[in-house]
Coordinates of C-alpha atoms in Angstrom, one line a residue:
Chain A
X1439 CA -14.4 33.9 21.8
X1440 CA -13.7 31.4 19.3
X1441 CA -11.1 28.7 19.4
X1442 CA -8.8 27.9 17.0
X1443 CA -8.7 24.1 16.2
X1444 CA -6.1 21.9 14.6
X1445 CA -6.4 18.6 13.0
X1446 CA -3.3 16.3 11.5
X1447 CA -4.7 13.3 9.2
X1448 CA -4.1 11.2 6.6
X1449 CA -6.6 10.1 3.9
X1450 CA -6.8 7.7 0.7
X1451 CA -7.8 9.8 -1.5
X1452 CA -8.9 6.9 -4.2
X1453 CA -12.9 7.0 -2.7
X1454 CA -13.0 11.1 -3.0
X1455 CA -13.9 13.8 -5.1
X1456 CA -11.0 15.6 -3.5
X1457 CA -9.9 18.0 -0.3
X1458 CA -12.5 20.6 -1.3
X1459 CA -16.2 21.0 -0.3
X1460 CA -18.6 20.4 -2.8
X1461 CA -22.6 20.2 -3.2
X1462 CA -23.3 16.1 -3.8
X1463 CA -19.7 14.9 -4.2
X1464 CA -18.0 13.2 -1.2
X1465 CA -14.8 15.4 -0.3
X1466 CA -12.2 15.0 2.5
X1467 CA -12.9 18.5 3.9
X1468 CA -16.7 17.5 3.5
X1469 CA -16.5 14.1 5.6
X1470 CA -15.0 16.0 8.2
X1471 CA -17.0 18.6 8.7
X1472 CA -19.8 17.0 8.7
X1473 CA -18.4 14.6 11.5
X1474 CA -17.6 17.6 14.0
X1475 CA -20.9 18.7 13.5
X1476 CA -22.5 15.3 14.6
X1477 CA -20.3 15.6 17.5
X1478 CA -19.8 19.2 18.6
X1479 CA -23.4 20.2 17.1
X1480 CA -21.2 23.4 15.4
X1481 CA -21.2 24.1 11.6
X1482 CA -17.2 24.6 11.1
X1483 CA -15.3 25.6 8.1
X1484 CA -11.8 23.6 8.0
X1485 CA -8.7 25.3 6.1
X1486 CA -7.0 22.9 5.0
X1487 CA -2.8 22.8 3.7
X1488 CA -3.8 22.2 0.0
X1489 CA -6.8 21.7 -2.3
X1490 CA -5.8 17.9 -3.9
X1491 CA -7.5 16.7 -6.7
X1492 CA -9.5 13.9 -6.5
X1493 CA -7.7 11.0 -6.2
X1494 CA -4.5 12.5 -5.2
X1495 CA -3.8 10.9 -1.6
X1496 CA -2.2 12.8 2.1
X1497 CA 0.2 10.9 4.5
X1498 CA 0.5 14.6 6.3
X1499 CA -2.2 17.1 6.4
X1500 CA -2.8 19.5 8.5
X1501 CA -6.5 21.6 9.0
X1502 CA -7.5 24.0 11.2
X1503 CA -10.8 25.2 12.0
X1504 CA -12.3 27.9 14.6
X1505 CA -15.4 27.0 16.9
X1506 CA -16.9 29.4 19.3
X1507 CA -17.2 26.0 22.1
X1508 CA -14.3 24.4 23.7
X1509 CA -14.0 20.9 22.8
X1510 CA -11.4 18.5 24.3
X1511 CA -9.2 17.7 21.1
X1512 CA -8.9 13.9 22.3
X1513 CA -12.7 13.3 21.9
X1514 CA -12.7 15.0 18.8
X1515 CA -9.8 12.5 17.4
X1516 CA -12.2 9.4 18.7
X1517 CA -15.3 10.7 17.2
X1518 CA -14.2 11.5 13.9
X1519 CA -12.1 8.4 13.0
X1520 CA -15.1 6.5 14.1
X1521 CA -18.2 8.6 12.2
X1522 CA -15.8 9.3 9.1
X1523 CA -14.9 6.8 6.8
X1524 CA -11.6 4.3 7.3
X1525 CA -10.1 6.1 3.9
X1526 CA -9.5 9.4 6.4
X1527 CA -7.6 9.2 9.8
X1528 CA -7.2 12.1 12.1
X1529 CA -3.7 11.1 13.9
X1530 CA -4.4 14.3 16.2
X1531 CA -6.1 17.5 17.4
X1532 CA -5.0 20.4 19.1
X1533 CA -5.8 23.9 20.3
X1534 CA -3.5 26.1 18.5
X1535 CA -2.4 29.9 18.3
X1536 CA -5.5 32.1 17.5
X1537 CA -3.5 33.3 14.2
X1538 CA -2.5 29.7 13.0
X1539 CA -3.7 29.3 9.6
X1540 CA -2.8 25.6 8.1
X1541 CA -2.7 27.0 4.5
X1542 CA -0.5 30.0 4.9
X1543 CA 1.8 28.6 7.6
X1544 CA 3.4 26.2 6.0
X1545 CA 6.9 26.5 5.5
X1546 CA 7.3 23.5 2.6
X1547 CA 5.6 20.6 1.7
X1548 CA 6.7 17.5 0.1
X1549 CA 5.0 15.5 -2.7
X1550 CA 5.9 12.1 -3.9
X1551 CA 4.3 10.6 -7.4
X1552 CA 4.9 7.4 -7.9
X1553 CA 5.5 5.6 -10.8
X1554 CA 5.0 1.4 -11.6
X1555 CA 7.6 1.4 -14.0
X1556 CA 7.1 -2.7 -14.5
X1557 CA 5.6 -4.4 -17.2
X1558 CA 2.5 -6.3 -15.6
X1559 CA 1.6 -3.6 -13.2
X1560 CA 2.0 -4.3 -9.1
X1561 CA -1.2 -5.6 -8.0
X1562 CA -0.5 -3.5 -4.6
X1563 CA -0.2 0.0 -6.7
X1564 CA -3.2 0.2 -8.7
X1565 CA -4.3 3.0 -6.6
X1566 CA -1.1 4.5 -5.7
X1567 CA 1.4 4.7 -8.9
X1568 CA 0.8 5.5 -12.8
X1569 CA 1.3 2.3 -14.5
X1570 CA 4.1 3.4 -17.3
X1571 CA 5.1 0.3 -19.0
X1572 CA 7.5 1.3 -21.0
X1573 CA 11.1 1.6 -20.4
X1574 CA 12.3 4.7 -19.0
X1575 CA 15.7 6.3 -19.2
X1576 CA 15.8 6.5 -15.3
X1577 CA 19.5 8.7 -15.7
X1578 CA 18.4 10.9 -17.9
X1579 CA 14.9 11.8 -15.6
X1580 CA 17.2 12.3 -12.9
X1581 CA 19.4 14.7 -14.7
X1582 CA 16.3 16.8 -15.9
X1583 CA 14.6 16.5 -12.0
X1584 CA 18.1 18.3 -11.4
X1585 CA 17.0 21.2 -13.7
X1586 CA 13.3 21.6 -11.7
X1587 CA 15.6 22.9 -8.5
X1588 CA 15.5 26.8 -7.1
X1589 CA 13.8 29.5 -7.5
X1590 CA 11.9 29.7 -11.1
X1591 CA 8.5 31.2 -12.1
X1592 CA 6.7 27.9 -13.4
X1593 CA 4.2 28.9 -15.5
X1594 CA 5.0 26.5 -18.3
X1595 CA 3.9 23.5 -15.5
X1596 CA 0.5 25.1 -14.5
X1597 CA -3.0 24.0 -15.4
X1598 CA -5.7 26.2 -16.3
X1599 CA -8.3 26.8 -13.3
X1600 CA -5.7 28.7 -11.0
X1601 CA -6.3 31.9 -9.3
X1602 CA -2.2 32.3 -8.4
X1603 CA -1.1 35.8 -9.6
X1604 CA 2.9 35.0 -8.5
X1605 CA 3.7 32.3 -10.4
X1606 CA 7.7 31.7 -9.0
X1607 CA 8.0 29.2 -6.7
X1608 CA 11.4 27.5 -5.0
X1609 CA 12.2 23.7 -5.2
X1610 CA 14.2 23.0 -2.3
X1611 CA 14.9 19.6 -3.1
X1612 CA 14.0 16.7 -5.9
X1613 CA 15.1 13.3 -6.8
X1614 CA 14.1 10.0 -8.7
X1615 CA 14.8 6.5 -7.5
X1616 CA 13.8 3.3 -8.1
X1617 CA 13.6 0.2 -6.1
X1618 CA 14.8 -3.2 -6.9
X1619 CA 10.5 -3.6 -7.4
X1620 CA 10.2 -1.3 -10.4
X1621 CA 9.0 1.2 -8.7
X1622 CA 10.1 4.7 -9.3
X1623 CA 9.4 7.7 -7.0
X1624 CA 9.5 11.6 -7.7
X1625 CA 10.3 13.5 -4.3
X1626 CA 9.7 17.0 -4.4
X1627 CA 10.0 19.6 -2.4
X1628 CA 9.0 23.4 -1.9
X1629 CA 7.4 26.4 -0.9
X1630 CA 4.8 26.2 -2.7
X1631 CA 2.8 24.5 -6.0
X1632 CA 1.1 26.1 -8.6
X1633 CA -2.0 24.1 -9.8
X1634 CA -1.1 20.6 -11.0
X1635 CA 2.7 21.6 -10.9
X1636 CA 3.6 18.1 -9.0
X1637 CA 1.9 16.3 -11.9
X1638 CA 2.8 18.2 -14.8
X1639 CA 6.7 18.0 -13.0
X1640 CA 6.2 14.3 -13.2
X1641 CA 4.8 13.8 -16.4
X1642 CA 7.6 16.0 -18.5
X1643 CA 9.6 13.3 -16.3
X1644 CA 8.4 10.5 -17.7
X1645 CA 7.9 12.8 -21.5
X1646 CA 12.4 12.6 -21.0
X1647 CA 12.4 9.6 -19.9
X1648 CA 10.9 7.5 -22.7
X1649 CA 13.0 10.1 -24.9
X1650 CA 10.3 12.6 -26.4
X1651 CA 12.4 15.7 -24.3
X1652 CA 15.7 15.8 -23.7
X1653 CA 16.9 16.7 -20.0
X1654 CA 19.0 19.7 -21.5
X1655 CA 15.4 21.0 -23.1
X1656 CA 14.2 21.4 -18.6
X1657 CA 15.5 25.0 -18.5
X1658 CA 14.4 26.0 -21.6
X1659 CA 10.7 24.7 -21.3
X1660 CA 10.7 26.5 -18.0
X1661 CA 12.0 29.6 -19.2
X1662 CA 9.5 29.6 -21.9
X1663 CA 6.7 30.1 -19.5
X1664 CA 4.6 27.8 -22.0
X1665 CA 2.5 24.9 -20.7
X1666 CA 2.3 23.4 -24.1
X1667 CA 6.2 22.7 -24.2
X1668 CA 6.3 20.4 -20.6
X1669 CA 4.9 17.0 -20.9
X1670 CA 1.4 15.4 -19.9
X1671 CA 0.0 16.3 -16.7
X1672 CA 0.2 12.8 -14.7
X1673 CA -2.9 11.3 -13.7
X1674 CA -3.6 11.9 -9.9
X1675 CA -3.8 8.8 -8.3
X1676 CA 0.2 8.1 -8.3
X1677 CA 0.0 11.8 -5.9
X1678 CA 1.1 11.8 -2.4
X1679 CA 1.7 14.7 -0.5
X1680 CA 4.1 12.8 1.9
X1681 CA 5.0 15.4 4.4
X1682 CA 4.5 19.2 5.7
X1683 CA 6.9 21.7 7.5
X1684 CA 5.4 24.2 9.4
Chain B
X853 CA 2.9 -34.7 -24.5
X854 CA 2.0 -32.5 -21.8
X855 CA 4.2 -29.2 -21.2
X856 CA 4.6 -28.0 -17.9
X857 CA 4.3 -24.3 -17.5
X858 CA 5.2 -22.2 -14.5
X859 CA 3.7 -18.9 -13.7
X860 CA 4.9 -16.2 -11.1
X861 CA 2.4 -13.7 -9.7
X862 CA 1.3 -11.2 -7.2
X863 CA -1.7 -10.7 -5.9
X864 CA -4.1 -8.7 -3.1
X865 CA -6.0 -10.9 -1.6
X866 CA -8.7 -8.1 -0.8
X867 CA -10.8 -9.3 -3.5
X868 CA -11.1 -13.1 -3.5
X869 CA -12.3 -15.8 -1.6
X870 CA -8.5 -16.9 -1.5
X871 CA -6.5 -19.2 -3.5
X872 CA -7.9 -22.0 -4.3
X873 CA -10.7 -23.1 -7.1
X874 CA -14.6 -22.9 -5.3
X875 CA -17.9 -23.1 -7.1
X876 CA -19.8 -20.0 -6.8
X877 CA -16.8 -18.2 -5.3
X878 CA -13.8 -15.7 -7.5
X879 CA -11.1 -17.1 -6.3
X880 CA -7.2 -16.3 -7.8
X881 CA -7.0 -19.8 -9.1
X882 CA -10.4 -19.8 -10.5
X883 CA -9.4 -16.6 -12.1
X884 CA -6.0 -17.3 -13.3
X885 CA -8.1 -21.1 -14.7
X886 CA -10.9 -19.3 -16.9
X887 CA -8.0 -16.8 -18.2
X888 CA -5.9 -19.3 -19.5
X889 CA -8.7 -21.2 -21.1
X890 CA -10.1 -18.3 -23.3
X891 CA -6.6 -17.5 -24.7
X892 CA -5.9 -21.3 -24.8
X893 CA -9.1 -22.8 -25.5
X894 CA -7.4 -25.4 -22.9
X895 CA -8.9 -26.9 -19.6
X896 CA -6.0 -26.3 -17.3
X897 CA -6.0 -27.2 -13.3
X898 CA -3.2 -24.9 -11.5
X899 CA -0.8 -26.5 -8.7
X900 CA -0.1 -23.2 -6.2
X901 CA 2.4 -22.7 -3.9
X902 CA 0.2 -22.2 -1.0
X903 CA -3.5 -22.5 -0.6
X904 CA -3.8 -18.8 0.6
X905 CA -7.0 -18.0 2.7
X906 CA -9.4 -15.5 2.1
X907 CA -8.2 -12.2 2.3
X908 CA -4.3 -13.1 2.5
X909 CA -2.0 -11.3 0.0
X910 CA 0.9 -12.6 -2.0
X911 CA 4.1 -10.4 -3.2
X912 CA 5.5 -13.5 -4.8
X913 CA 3.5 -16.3 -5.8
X914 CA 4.1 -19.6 -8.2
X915 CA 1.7 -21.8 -9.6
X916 CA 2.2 -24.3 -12.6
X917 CA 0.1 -26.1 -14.8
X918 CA 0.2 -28.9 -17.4
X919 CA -1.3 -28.2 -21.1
X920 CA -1.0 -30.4 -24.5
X921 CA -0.1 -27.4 -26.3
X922 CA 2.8 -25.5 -27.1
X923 CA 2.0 -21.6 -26.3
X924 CA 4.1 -18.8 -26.2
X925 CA 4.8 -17.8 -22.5
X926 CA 5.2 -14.2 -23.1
X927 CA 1.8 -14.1 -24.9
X928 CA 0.2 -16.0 -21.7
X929 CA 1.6 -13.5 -19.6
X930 CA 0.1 -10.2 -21.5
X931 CA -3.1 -12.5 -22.2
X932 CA -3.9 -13.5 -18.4
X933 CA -2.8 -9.4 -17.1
X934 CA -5.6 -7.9 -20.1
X935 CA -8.1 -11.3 -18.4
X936 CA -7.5 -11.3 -15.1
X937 CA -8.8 -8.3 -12.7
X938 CA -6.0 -6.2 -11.9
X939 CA -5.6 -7.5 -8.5
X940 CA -3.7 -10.1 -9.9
X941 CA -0.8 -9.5 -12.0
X942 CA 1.4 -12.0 -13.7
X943 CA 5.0 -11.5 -13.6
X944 CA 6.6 -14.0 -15.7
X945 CA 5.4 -17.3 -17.6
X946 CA 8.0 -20.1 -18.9
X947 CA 8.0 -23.8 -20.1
X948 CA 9.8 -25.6 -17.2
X949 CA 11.1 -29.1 -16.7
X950 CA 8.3 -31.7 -16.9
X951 CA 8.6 -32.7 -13.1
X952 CA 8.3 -29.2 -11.5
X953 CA 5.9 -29.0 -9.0
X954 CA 5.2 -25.3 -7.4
X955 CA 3.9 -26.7 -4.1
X956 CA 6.3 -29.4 -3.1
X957 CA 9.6 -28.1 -4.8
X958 CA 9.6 -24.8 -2.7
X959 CA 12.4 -24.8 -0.4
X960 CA 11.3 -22.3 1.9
X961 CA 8.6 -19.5 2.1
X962 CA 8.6 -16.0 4.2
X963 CA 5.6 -14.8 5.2
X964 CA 5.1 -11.2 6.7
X965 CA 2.3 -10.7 8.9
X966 CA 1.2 -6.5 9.6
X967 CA 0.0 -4.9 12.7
X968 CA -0.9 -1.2 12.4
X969 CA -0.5 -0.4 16.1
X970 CA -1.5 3.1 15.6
X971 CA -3.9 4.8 18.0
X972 CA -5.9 6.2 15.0
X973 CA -5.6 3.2 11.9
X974 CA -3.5 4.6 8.8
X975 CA -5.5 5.0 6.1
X976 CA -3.2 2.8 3.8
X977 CA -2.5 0.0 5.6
X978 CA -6.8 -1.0 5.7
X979 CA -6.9 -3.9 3.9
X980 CA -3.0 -5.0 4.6
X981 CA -2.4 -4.7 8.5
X982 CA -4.4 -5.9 11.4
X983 CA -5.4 -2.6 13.1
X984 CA -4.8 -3.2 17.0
X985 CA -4.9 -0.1 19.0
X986 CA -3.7 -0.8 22.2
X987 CA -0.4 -0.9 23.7
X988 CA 2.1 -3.5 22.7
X989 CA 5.5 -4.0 24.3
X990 CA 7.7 -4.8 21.1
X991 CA 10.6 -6.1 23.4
X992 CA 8.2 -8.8 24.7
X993 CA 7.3 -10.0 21.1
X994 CA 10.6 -10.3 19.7
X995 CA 11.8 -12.0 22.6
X996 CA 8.5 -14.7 22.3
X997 CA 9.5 -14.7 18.9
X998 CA 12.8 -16.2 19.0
X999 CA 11.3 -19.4 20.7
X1000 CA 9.2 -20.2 17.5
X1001 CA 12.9 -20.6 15.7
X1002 CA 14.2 -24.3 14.9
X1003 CA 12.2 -27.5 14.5
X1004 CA 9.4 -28.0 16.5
X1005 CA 5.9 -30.0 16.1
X1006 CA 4.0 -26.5 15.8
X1007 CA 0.4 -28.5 16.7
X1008 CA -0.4 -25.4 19.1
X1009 CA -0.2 -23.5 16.2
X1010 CA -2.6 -25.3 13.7
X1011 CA -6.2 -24.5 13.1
X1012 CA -8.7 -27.6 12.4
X1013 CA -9.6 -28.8 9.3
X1014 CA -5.9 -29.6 8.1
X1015 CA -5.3 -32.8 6.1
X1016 CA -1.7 -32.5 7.5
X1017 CA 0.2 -36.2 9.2
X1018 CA 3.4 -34.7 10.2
X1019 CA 2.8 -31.6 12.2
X1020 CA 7.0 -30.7 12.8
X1021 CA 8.2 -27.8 11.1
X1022 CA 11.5 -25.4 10.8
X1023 CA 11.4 -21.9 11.3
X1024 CA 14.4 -20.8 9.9
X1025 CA 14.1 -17.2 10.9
X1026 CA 11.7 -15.5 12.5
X1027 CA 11.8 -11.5 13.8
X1028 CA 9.3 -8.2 14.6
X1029 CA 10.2 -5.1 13.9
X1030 CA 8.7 -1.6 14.2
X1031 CA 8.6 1.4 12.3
X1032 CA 8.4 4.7 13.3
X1033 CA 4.9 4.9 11.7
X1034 CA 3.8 2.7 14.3
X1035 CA 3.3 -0.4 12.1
X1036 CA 4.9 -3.4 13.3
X1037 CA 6.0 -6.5 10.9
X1038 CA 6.6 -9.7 12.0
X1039 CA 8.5 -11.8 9.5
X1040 CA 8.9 -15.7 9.7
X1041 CA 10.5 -18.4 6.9
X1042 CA 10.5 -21.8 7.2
X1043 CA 10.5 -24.9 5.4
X1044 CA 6.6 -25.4 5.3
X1045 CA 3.9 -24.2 7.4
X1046 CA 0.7 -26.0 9.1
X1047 CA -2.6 -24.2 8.4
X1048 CA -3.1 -20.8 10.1
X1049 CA 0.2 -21.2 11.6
X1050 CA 1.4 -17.8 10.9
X1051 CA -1.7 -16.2 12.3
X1052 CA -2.2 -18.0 15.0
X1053 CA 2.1 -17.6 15.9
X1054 CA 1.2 -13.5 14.8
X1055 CA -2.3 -13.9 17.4
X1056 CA 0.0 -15.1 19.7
X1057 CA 2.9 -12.4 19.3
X1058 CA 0.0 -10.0 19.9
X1059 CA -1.3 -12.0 23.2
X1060 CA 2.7 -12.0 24.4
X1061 CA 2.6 -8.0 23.4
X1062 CA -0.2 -6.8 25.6
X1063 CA 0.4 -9.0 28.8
X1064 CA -1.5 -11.5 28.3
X1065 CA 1.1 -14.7 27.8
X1066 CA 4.6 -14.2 28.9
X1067 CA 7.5 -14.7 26.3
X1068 CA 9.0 -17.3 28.7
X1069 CA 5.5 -19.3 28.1
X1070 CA 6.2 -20.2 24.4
X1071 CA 8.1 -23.1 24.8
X1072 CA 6.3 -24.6 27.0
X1073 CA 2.8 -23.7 24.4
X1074 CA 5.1 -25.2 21.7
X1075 CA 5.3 -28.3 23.9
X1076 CA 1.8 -28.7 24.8
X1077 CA 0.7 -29.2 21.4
X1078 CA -2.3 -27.5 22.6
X1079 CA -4.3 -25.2 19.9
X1080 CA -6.1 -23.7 23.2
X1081 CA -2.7 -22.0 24.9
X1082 CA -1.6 -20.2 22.4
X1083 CA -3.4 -16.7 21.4
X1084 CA -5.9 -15.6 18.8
X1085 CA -5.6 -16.4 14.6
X1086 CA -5.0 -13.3 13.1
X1087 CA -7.2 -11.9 11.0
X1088 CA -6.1 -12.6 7.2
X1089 CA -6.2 -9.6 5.6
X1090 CA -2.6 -8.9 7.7
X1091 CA -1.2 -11.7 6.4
X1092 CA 0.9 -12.0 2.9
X1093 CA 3.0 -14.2 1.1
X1094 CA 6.4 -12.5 0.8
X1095 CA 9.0 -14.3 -0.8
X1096 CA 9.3 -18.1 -2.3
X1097 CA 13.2 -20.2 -2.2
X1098 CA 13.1 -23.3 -4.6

């Protein structure tokens, strides 16, 4: 009978080629796996919350993987934080319900991009903001962050590359602050993300914000269901996915 | 005539075999030095605020230097951030009065020293927080932690190979507090610090925290004078420069 496994970690994503398994790159889901292997001798596959993109980092994710072997979860926790490397951290490991599934389950997820919005770039961020030096209407991002919330189908802030076939998704919640630092953070959250929609929501951001679209233009970019109206896709190292509600 | 110039800076400490100028070693001074010489074409020796170990980080940072030339600040500024590796990041640059003097004009400095007391070692908090894994009564700490406040000849807390006569300081504040990530900070400003005395007074928060001093002892460690009562030095990388008072 197999077991159904699951693991909550964390990882810097800065040293990987991403969540995903992939032949000679060094992934997240690849690191682990091959840890439980050294230690429980059994060739897993982990399901993980969300395929990031390389470089795009997790303060909550959540894995689950079945093994045929019972394994106590505490020695899994020890042996993988010490085989793996420090960038990944598994805070936990459990034996959950035979039908969990870490992918489907989740009820919302929330992403934070980050933005070092000063003009020398802080030395601490490098790997976790986009350095955007110039100014930024911070009022008029958070009146167009307004315009991202409910239930829309976001096709106009989807890459290429995606096998999604529903393409309406709800934002339960959004905001944009900045600290007394220069720093400005997009929260996001909801029940789901089409590919690169975090990073193509925070680059039309930053498109209003140094002026090229207008907040009022939010709705009308969305309804146009036309990539080529929202604004850059963000580069992925200022990508957190900062918490997951299951 | 010679024009004093005043620089403030960040930097993480990861990278460099601290502060100050070393043959054969990269060094932020020795970085910041070579910088303003190729946009200068001036041989310039920086005055720092501190003389940061190896590893230790600064948020805020002021150095200042003499040169015969009049140059722009704002152009030293973008000049040393396109030099310099980004671990270092210049703030601001201005001409300031002739007898300014970063290291002996500073009022008071804050340090904040990090202690990632998760079980499992957060992936972010590597090369910025001591990892210690074992149980620490908080309670304990900040009670030791109030005995390090006033004037006091802090010789218990001074590592060898200090050029310093005087050896009485004033901690003007001094607390430890914990997050509900599990990472504790302990933040101390005074008027001037010996050398290592914040990681040895963090070492010996951490000795009070598992058991192994009592918080009634630190007095009477204070009083001894005694580098061999009081607890461990911290490692570095924990350690970082907060904030600066002239």
């Amino acid at each position: 009978m197999s077991i159904n496994y699951k693991l909550e970690l964390m990882y810097d994503g800065s040293a990987f080629s991403g969540w995903q398994r992939q032949k000679n790159a060094r992934t997240v889901c690849g690191e682990l796996e091959s840890a439980i292997k050294i230690i429980t001798k059994q060739d897993v596959e982990l399901c993980g919350v969300s395929r990031t993109d390389a470089g795009v980092h997790a303060n909550e994710y959540v894995a689950n993987f079945f093994m045929d072997i019972e394994f106590p979860p505490e020695k899994l926790v020890v042996g993988i934080n010490a085989i793996c490397p420090d960038e990944i951290s598994v805070k936990k490991a459990e034996i959950t319900a035979p039908d969990f599934n870490a992918r489907f389950d989740v009820k919302s997820k929330t992403y934070i991009y980050t933005i070092d919005n000063t003009q020398y770039g802080n030395s601490f961020m490098r790997k976790y903001a986009w350095h955007f030096k110039y100014p930024l209407d911070l009022e008029a991002m958070q009146e167009a962050c307004r315009s991202y919330l409910g239930t829309h189908d976001f096709s106009a802030f989807m890459s290429q590359g995606s096998t999604a076939k529903n393409f309406e998704r709800t934002i339960l919640d959004a905001c944009v602050t900045k600290g007394a630092d220069g720093i400005i953070r997009f929260s996001v959250t909801g029940d789901g993300f089409l590919y690169n929609m975090v990073r193509i929501m925070a680059g039309t951001l930053v498109w209003v914000g140094k002026g090229a679209i207008s907040p009022s233009q939010i709705p009308d970019i969305i309804a146009s269901k036309d990539r080529k109206k929202a604004g850059v896709t963000a580069p992925p190292h200022g990508l957190m996915l900062y918490k997951l509600n299951y």
